[in-house]
Short mmCIF file of C-alpha atoms in Angstrom, two decimals:
data_model
loop_
_atom_site.label_atom_id
_atom_site.label_comp_id
_atom_site.label_asym_id
_atom_site.label_seq_id
_atom_site.Cartn_x
_atom_site.Cartn_y
_atom_site.Cartn_z
CA MET A 1 -16.20 2.07 19.24
CA ALA A 2 -12.81 1.25 18.52
CA MET A 3 -11.37 -2.21 19.58
CA THR A 4 -8.32 -2.48 21.86
CA GLU A 5 -5.71 -4.87 22.08
CA GLN A 6 -6.55 -5.58 25.57
CA THR A 7 -10.54 -5.96 25.26
CA PRO A 8 -11.30 -8.18 21.99
CA CYS A 9 -14.96 -8.31 21.26
CA PHE A 10 -14.76 -12.27 20.76
CA PRO A 11 -11.94 -14.82 21.78
CA MET A 12 -9.59 -15.67 18.94
CA SER A 13 -8.48 -19.13 18.38
CA ASN A 14 -4.65 -19.85 18.39
CA HIS A 15 -5.08 -20.35 14.77
CA THR A 16 -6.49 -17.19 14.28
CA LYS A 17 -3.93 -15.30 16.23
CA GLU A 18 -1.25 -17.21 14.03
CA ARG A 19 -2.91 -16.14 10.84
CA VAL A 20 -3.22 -12.80 12.06
CA THR A 21 0.58 -12.52 13.08
CA MET A 22 1.56 -13.91 9.69
CA THR A 23 -0.50 -11.50 7.86
CA LYS A 24 0.93 -8.75 9.88
CA MET A 25 4.40 -9.90 9.01
CA THR A 26 3.70 -10.24 5.39
CA LEU A 27 2.24 -6.73 5.24
CA GLU A 28 5.21 -5.24 7.09
CA ASN A 29 7.80 -7.21 4.73
CA PHE A 30 5.86 -6.01 1.58
CA TYR A 31 5.98 -2.45 2.52
CA SER A 32 9.43 -2.69 4.06
CA ASN A 33 10.62 -3.91 0.92
CA LEU A 34 8.89 -1.49 -1.21
CA ILE A 35 10.41 1.39 0.52
CA THR A 36 13.75 -0.03 0.55
CA GLN A 37 13.59 -0.65 -3.29
CA HIS A 38 12.42 2.99 -3.64
CA GLU A 39 15.20 4.08 -1.77
CA GLU A 40 17.81 1.98 -3.87
CA ARG A 41 16.06 3.62 -7.16
CA GLU A 42 16.77 6.96 -5.83
CA LEU A 43 20.38 6.13 -4.79
CA ARG A 44 21.16 4.71 -8.33
CA GLN A 45 19.73 8.17 -9.86
CA LYS A 46 21.81 10.35 -7.51
CA ARG A 47 24.70 8.08 -8.44
CA LEU A 48 24.11 8.64 -12.20
CA GLU A 49 23.56 12.32 -11.65
CA LYS A 50 26.82 12.62 -9.67
CA VAL A 51 28.89 10.53 -12.55
CA MET A 52 27.36 12.75 -15.15
CA GLU A 53 28.46 15.87 -13.26
CA GLU A 54 31.90 14.65 -12.81
CA GLU A 55 32.36 13.85 -16.39
CA GLY A 56 31.06 17.29 -17.17
CA LEU A 57 28.59 15.96 -19.84
CA ARG A 58 26.26 18.41 -21.81
CA ASP A 59 22.91 18.79 -21.14
CA GLU A 60 21.96 16.81 -24.20
CA GLU A 61 24.28 13.84 -23.40
CA LYS A 62 22.53 14.11 -19.66
CA LYS A 63 19.20 13.97 -20.98
CA MET A 64 20.17 10.86 -23.06
CA ARG A 65 21.77 8.87 -20.07
CA ARG A 66 18.61 9.54 -17.96
CA SER A 67 16.50 8.16 -20.57
CA ALA A 68 18.55 5.21 -20.82
CA HIS A 69 18.59 4.80 -17.26
CA ALA A 70 14.72 5.31 -16.93
CA ARG A 71 14.55 2.48 -19.53
CA LYS A 72 16.54 0.05 -17.56
CA GLU A 73 14.90 0.83 -14.20
CA THR A 74 11.57 0.33 -15.99
CA GLU A 75 12.78 -3.15 -17.56
CA PHE A 76 14.14 -4.17 -14.13
CA LEU A 77 10.72 -3.47 -12.56
CA ARG A 78 8.85 -5.47 -15.20
CA LEU A 79 11.22 -8.40 -14.78
CA LYS A 80 10.54 -8.49 -11.00
CA ARG A 81 6.71 -8.69 -11.62
CA THR A 82 7.16 -11.43 -14.23
CA ARG A 83 5.64 -14.83 -12.95
CA LEU A 84 7.72 -17.76 -13.68
CA GLY A 85 6.95 -21.28 -13.81
CA LEU A 86 8.97 -24.54 -13.69
CA GLU A 87 8.79 -24.57 -17.39
CA ASP A 88 11.04 -21.41 -17.50
CA PHE A 89 13.96 -23.50 -16.46
CA GLU A 90 15.76 -26.46 -17.34
CA SER A 91 16.85 -28.91 -14.60
CA LEU A 92 20.58 -29.86 -15.16
CA LYS A 93 21.10 -32.15 -11.95
CA VAL A 94 20.11 -32.59 -8.44
CA ILE A 95 22.89 -31.33 -6.14
CA GLY A 96 21.25 -32.07 -2.75
CA ARG A 97 18.29 -33.61 -0.70
CA GLY A 98 16.65 -32.80 2.55
CA ALA A 99 13.83 -33.38 4.71
CA PHE A 100 11.33 -31.29 2.77
CA GLY A 101 12.74 -31.51 -0.76
CA GLU A 102 15.75 -30.99 -2.90
CA VAL A 103 18.25 -28.51 -4.36
CA ARG A 104 18.57 -28.75 -8.22
CA LEU A 105 21.10 -26.85 -10.71
CA VAL A 106 18.88 -25.21 -13.16
CA GLN A 107 19.29 -23.13 -16.05
CA LYS A 108 16.84 -20.21 -17.26
CA LYS A 109 15.94 -20.88 -20.66
CA ASP A 110 15.68 -17.48 -21.79
CA THR A 111 18.95 -16.05 -20.45
CA GLY A 112 21.10 -19.25 -19.87
CA HIS A 113 22.05 -18.03 -16.52
CA VAL A 114 22.62 -21.22 -14.02
CA TYR A 115 20.88 -20.98 -10.53
CA ALA A 116 20.54 -23.24 -7.65
CA MET A 117 16.87 -24.14 -7.17
CA LYS A 118 15.50 -25.38 -4.00
CA ILE A 119 12.40 -27.22 -4.22
CA LEU A 120 10.21 -27.72 -1.24
CA ARG A 121 7.16 -29.76 -0.52
CA LYS A 122 4.37 -27.34 0.76
CA SER A 123 2.47 -30.26 2.30
CA ASP A 124 5.36 -31.79 4.43
CA MET A 125 6.42 -28.46 5.74
CA LEU A 126 2.80 -27.41 6.83
CA GLU A 127 2.35 -30.88 8.11
CA LYS A 128 5.34 -30.49 10.44
CA GLU A 129 4.47 -26.71 11.37
CA GLN A 130 7.50 -25.48 9.61
CA GLY A 131 5.67 -22.60 7.55
CA ALA A 132 7.57 -19.91 9.38
CA LYS A 133 10.74 -21.86 8.44
CA LEU A 134 9.84 -21.63 4.88
CA ASP A 135 9.10 -17.99 5.07
CA GLY A 136 12.50 -17.29 6.54
CA LYS A 137 13.83 -19.33 3.72
CA LYS A 138 11.88 -17.44 1.10
CA ASP A 139 12.99 -13.91 2.69
CA ASN A 140 16.64 -14.90 2.54
CA MET A 141 16.99 -16.74 -0.68
CA LEU A 142 14.26 -15.31 -3.00
CA TYR A 143 15.44 -14.36 -6.46
CA PHE A 144 12.78 -15.68 -8.80
CA PRO A 145 9.60 -16.83 -6.88
CA VAL A 146 7.84 -19.88 -8.49
CA SER A 147 5.03 -21.55 -6.65
CA GLN A 148 2.66 -24.32 -7.58
CA GLU A 149 -0.16 -25.91 -5.64
CA ARG A 150 2.10 -28.40 -4.00
CA LYS A 151 5.40 -27.19 -4.27
CA VAL A 152 7.37 -23.97 -3.53
CA PHE A 153 10.50 -23.27 -5.70
CA ILE A 154 13.28 -21.14 -4.17
CA HIS A 155 15.94 -19.99 -6.59
CA GLY A 156 19.25 -18.80 -5.01
CA VAL A 157 20.40 -15.25 -5.39
CA ARG A 158 23.86 -16.31 -6.77
CA THR A 159 24.48 -17.43 -10.15
CA ILE A 160 26.82 -20.48 -10.54
#
């Protein structure tokens, strides 16, 4: 017999309900982002086709451009899956402090790009029940997610 939302088989604690809600939100965000990313890839492909058509390229040239575009898309997807650690960045200076952590100016070692990195102490946020606030910050600012056991690092999407 299928369970319905109105008649659960067992009572759930508030903690369990919160965890269910957070899991649901996480899954919805994941699949929503996946669909958005797929649509963006298709849009980039259509733009490429349109530009090639406007330029009147021969089939051989179109094939070469499509191949280059596919390589770039693959590299982009690979970079998105890359796990980064604090060791991938060099801290330049602290540019701000707040209740849960600080903001640092950092430089990515391999590319030399400069970012603002927000470093939050997980324990303080969870202690003060600010987990949802943390998730909101990650959704709005996430560029390179870096996480360790006790700290969360959020890198701003803008280079400086």
